[in-house]
XYZ file of N, CA, C and O in Angstrom:
336
model
N -16.999 19.936 13.282
C -16.386 19.640 12.006
C -16.311 18.127 11.833
O -15.872 17.414 12.721
N -16.750 17.647 10.689
C -16.650 16.216 10.427
C -15.914 16.007 9.115
O -16.038 16.788 8.176
N -15.143 14.969 9.075
C -14.403 14.629 7.863
C -15.115 13.474 7.184
O -15.515 12.516 7.835
N -15.289 13.590 5.903
C -15.899 12.516 5.134
C -14.820 11.787 4.367
O -14.079 12.391 3.593
N -14.739 10.500 4.581
C -13.788 9.665 3.886
C -14.524 8.504 3.249
O -15.554 8.064 3.745
N -13.982 8.017 2.168
C -14.477 6.797 1.566
C -13.331 5.798 1.534
O -12.159 6.181 1.481
N -13.677 4.540 1.589
C -12.688 3.474 1.505
C -13.091 2.598 0.328
O -14.231 2.152 0.248
N -12.139 2.385 -0.578
C -12.436 1.552 -1.729
C -11.264 0.604 -1.982
O -10.113 0.924 -1.697
N -11.600 -0.548 -2.516
C -10.568 -1.536 -2.824
C -9.727 -1.040 -4.000
O -10.247 -0.572 -5.008
N -8.412 -1.147 -3.859
C -7.496 -0.723 -4.911
C -7.448 -1.756 -6.023
O -7.583 -2.957 -5.791
N -7.258 -1.249 -7.222
C -7.035 -2.101 -8.382
C -5.663 -1.745 -8.955
O -5.026 -0.790 -8.507
N -5.215 -2.517 -9.937
C -3.857 -2.344 -10.465
C -3.586 -0.910 -10.905
O -2.468 -0.413 -10.738
N -4.567 -0.217 -11.436
C -4.344 1.163 -11.888
C -4.128 2.139 -10.725
O -3.690 3.271 -10.943
N -4.399 1.702 -9.499
C -4.147 2.528 -8.307
C -2.739 2.316 -7.750
O -2.351 2.970 -6.782
N -1.978 1.412 -8.339
C -0.699 0.987 -7.761
C 0.280 2.137 -7.558
O 0.939 2.203 -6.515
N 0.403 3.046 -8.514
C 1.379 4.127 -8.351
C 0.995 5.050 -7.188
O 1.855 5.485 -6.426
N -0.288 5.303 -7.046
C -0.766 6.150 -5.947
C -0.449 5.506 -4.597
O 0.030 6.173 -3.675
N -0.696 4.210 -4.492
C -0.421 3.497 -3.243
C 1.084 3.401 -3.013
O 1.565 3.619 -1.894
N 1.840 3.095 -4.073
C 3.290 2.997 -3.940
C 3.896 4.310 -3.450
O 4.820 4.313 -2.636
N 3.374 5.427 -3.919
C 3.864 6.729 -3.453
C 3.621 6.896 -1.959
O 4.485 7.403 -1.234
N 2.455 6.440 -1.478
C 2.176 6.528 -0.043
C 3.095 5.602 0.748
O 3.528 5.942 1.854
N 3.422 4.437 0.188
C 4.372 3.528 0.839
C 5.719 4.227 0.971
O 6.354 4.184 2.030
N 6.164 4.888 -0.095
C 7.432 5.621 -0.047
C 7.428 6.705 1.011
O 8.420 6.889 1.730
N 6.322 7.414 1.138
C 6.211 8.456 2.168
C 6.284 7.851 3.565
O 6.929 8.403 4.466
N 5.632 6.712 3.753
C 5.666 6.034 5.052
C 7.081 5.576 5.395
O 7.565 5.793 6.513
N 7.761 4.963 4.438
C 9.125 4.501 4.691
C 10.065 5.672 4.982
O 10.919 5.585 5.863
N 9.901 6.781 4.260
C 10.723 7.972 4.515
C 10.473 8.506 5.923
O 11.414 8.906 6.622
N 9.219 8.503 6.341
C 8.883 8.968 7.690
C 9.525 8.074 8.751
O 10.054 8.563 9.748
N 9.477 6.766 8.527
C 10.097 5.829 9.478
C 11.601 6.074 9.550
O 12.175 6.165 10.646
N 12.252 6.186 8.390
C 13.706 6.391 8.381
C 14.092 7.717 9.021
O 15.107 7.797 9.720
N 13.283 8.735 8.812
C 13.551 10.021 9.441
C 13.444 9.910 10.961
O 14.256 10.471 11.697
N 12.455 9.173 11.427
C 12.247 9.028 12.876
C 13.368 8.230 13.542
O 13.758 8.543 14.662
N 13.886 7.213 12.848
C 14.919 6.376 13.467
C 16.332 6.818 13.111
O 17.299 6.342 13.704
N 16.450 7.721 12.137
C 17.759 8.233 11.753
C 18.639 7.217 11.045
O 19.862 7.324 11.082
N 18.019 6.225 10.404
C 18.771 5.183 9.702
C 18.159 4.979 8.315
O 16.936 4.913 8.178
N 19.014 4.866 7.300
C 18.550 4.567 5.938
C 18.280 3.056 5.876
O 19.071 2.279 5.374
N 17.123 2.647 6.401
C 16.805 1.225 6.547
C 16.163 0.612 5.315
O 16.122 -0.616 5.192
N 15.646 1.418 4.394
C 14.936 0.915 3.228
C 15.521 1.525 1.958
O 15.934 2.675 1.951
N 15.524 0.758 0.898
C 15.925 1.251 -0.423
C 14.681 1.272 -1.294
O 14.421 0.338 -2.041
N 13.913 2.324 -1.179
C 12.638 2.433 -1.877
C 12.839 2.898 -3.305
O 13.564 3.853 -3.569
N 12.168 2.228 -4.229
C 12.176 2.601 -5.646
C 10.723 2.648 -6.108
O 10.051 1.611 -6.117
N 10.253 3.829 -6.473
C 8.841 4.008 -6.822
C 8.425 3.128 -8.001
O 7.393 2.457 -7.943
N 9.217 3.105 -9.060
C 8.851 2.319 -10.248
C 8.797 0.828 -9.931
O 7.857 0.129 -10.337
N 9.788 0.341 -9.201
C 9.815 -1.083 -8.837
C 8.643 -1.441 -7.924
O 7.988 -2.468 -8.103
N 8.377 -0.595 -6.952
C 7.272 -0.850 -6.021
C 5.938 -0.807 -6.749
O 5.066 -1.643 -6.507
N 5.765 0.140 -7.657
C 4.532 0.235 -8.441
C 4.326 -1.028 -9.270
O 3.239 -1.616 -9.270
N 5.367 -1.457 -9.954
C 5.271 -2.653 -10.793
C 4.946 -3.892 -9.969
O 4.079 -4.692 -10.336
N 5.626 -4.041 -8.858
C 5.391 -5.204 -7.985
C 3.973 -5.175 -7.432
O 3.284 -6.192 -7.386
N 3.513 -3.999 -7.018
C 2.169 -3.883 -6.464
C 1.102 -4.167 -7.523
O 0.097 -4.827 -7.235
N 1.319 -3.694 -8.738
C 0.372 -4.014 -9.822
C 0.233 -5.524 -9.980
O -0.874 -6.043 -10.102
N 1.354 -6.214 -9.978
C 1.341 -7.674 -10.107
C 0.616 -8.315 -8.927
O -0.230 -9.198 -9.110
N 0.921 -7.883 -7.717
C 0.278 -8.448 -6.525
C -1.230 -8.215 -6.540
O -1.999 -9.099 -6.156
N -1.647 -7.029 -6.953
C -3.078 -6.732 -7.007
C -3.768 -7.565 -8.087
O -4.866 -8.090 -7.864
N -3.130 -7.702 -9.236
C -3.717 -8.508 -10.310
C -3.854 -9.979 -9.924
O -4.830 -10.628 -10.285
N -2.871 -10.485 -9.194
C -2.908 -11.899 -8.789
C -3.621 -12.104 -7.453
O -3.685 -13.208 -6.949
N -4.136 -11.013 -6.881
C -4.823 -11.035 -5.585
C -3.952 -11.634 -4.484
O -4.410 -12.388 -3.633
N -2.673 -11.248 -4.503
C -1.740 -11.634 -3.436
C -1.861 -10.658 -2.263
O -1.607 -11.013 -1.133
N -2.167 -9.412 -2.581
C -2.404 -8.376 -1.575
C -3.801 -7.826 -1.811
O -4.260 -7.739 -2.945
N -4.425 -7.430 -0.732
C -5.692 -6.714 -0.820
C -5.430 -5.354 -0.202
O -5.032 -5.254 0.956
N -5.597 -4.324 -0.997
C -5.294 -2.968 -0.560
C -6.568 -2.139 -0.661
O -7.312 -2.242 -1.633
N -6.792 -1.338 0.364
C -7.934 -0.437 0.399
C -7.401 0.977 0.544
O -6.554 1.240 1.389
N -7.891 1.877 -0.304
C -7.457 3.276 -0.287
C -8.508 4.111 0.426
O -9.699 3.999 0.155
N -8.034 4.941 1.329
C -8.899 5.903 2.023
C -8.781 7.214 1.264
O -7.676 7.718 1.036
N -9.915 7.759 0.852
C -9.924 9.020 0.102
C -10.742 10.070 0.846
O -11.778 9.765 1.412
N -10.228 11.293 0.802
C -10.949 12.414 1.388
C -12.046 12.888 0.458
O -12.245 12.365 -0.641
N -12.733 13.881 0.890
C -13.851 14.446 0.133
C -13.447 14.856 -1.288
O -14.216 14.714 -2.231
N -12.221 15.327 -1.445
C -11.737 15.769 -2.763
C -11.380 14.608 -3.685
O -11.134 14.818 -4.869
N -11.334 13.415 -3.139
C -10.951 12.245 -3.932
C -9.477 11.913 -3.845
O -9.040 10.881 -4.342
N -8.703 12.788 -3.207
C -7.275 12.524 -3.046
C -7.055 11.460 -1.984
O -7.787 11.399 -0.993
N -6.015 10.624 -2.155
C -5.760 9.586 -1.159
C -5.317 10.176 0.171
O -4.540 11.129 0.210
N -5.845 9.604 1.242
C -5.478 10.039 2.589
C -4.750 8.935 3.351
O -4.183 9.180 4.410
N -4.767 7.733 2.812
C -4.103 6.610 3.465
C -4.487 5.314 2.785
O -5.232 5.296 1.807
N -3.954 4.232 3.324
C -4.276 2.925 2.767
C -4.177 1.857 3.843
O -3.540 2.048 4.878
N -4.805 0.749 3.564
C -4.741 -0.436 4.413
C -4.346 -1.579 3.480
O -4.958 -1.753 2.417
N -3.321 -2.343 3.839
C -2.887 -3.461 3.005
C -2.985 -4.753 3.808
O -2.551 -4.812 4.959
N -3.558 -5.763 3.181
C -3.703 -7.073 3.815
C -3.036 -8.125 2.937
O -3.144 -8.093 1.715
N -2.340 -9.055 3.584
C -1.688 -10.139 2.870
C -1.968 -11.424 3.625
O -1.735 -11.493 4.837
N -2.480 -12.411 2.921
C -2.770 -13.692 3.560
C -1.523 -14.570 3.511
O -0.907 -14.735 2.464
N -1.151 -15.087 4.655
C -0.016 -16.000 4.701
C -0.349 -17.129 5.681
O -1.309 -17.062 6.438
N 0.460 -18.135 5.619
C 0.231 -19.313 6.451
C 1.468 -19.608 7.267
O 2.581 -19.568 6.757
N 1.249 -19.923 8.524
C 2.348 -20.334 9.391
C 2.553 -21.832 9.271
O 1.700 -22.554 8.753
N 3.692 -22.315 9.744
C 3.947 -23.746 9.679
C 2.973 -24.509 10.589
O 2.624 -24.048 11.670
N 2.568 -25.651 10.119
C 1.716 -26.527 10.929
C 2.583 -27.334 11.854
O 3.645 -27.819 11.484
N 2.144 -27.493 13.059
C 2.937 -28.278 14.022
C 2.162 -29.478 14.444
O 1.047 -29.559 14.593
């Protein structure tokens, strides 16, 4: 048995789909640690992610299964450490 997946770069219109997966991940983490560590808001996260994707602050790649449904994501953010 082999699974076929595709990986494609997310655009602003994918933000709600990715934000929902972020919420699922945070819920899983909180369930595992038994602490309400995050205050996730789907609408706020979607809006923020749309802005980040439009301004190319984050680079997000969506993994999709054969049916086209999302199976996961990879998010990259470029940052700089202090120079010494």
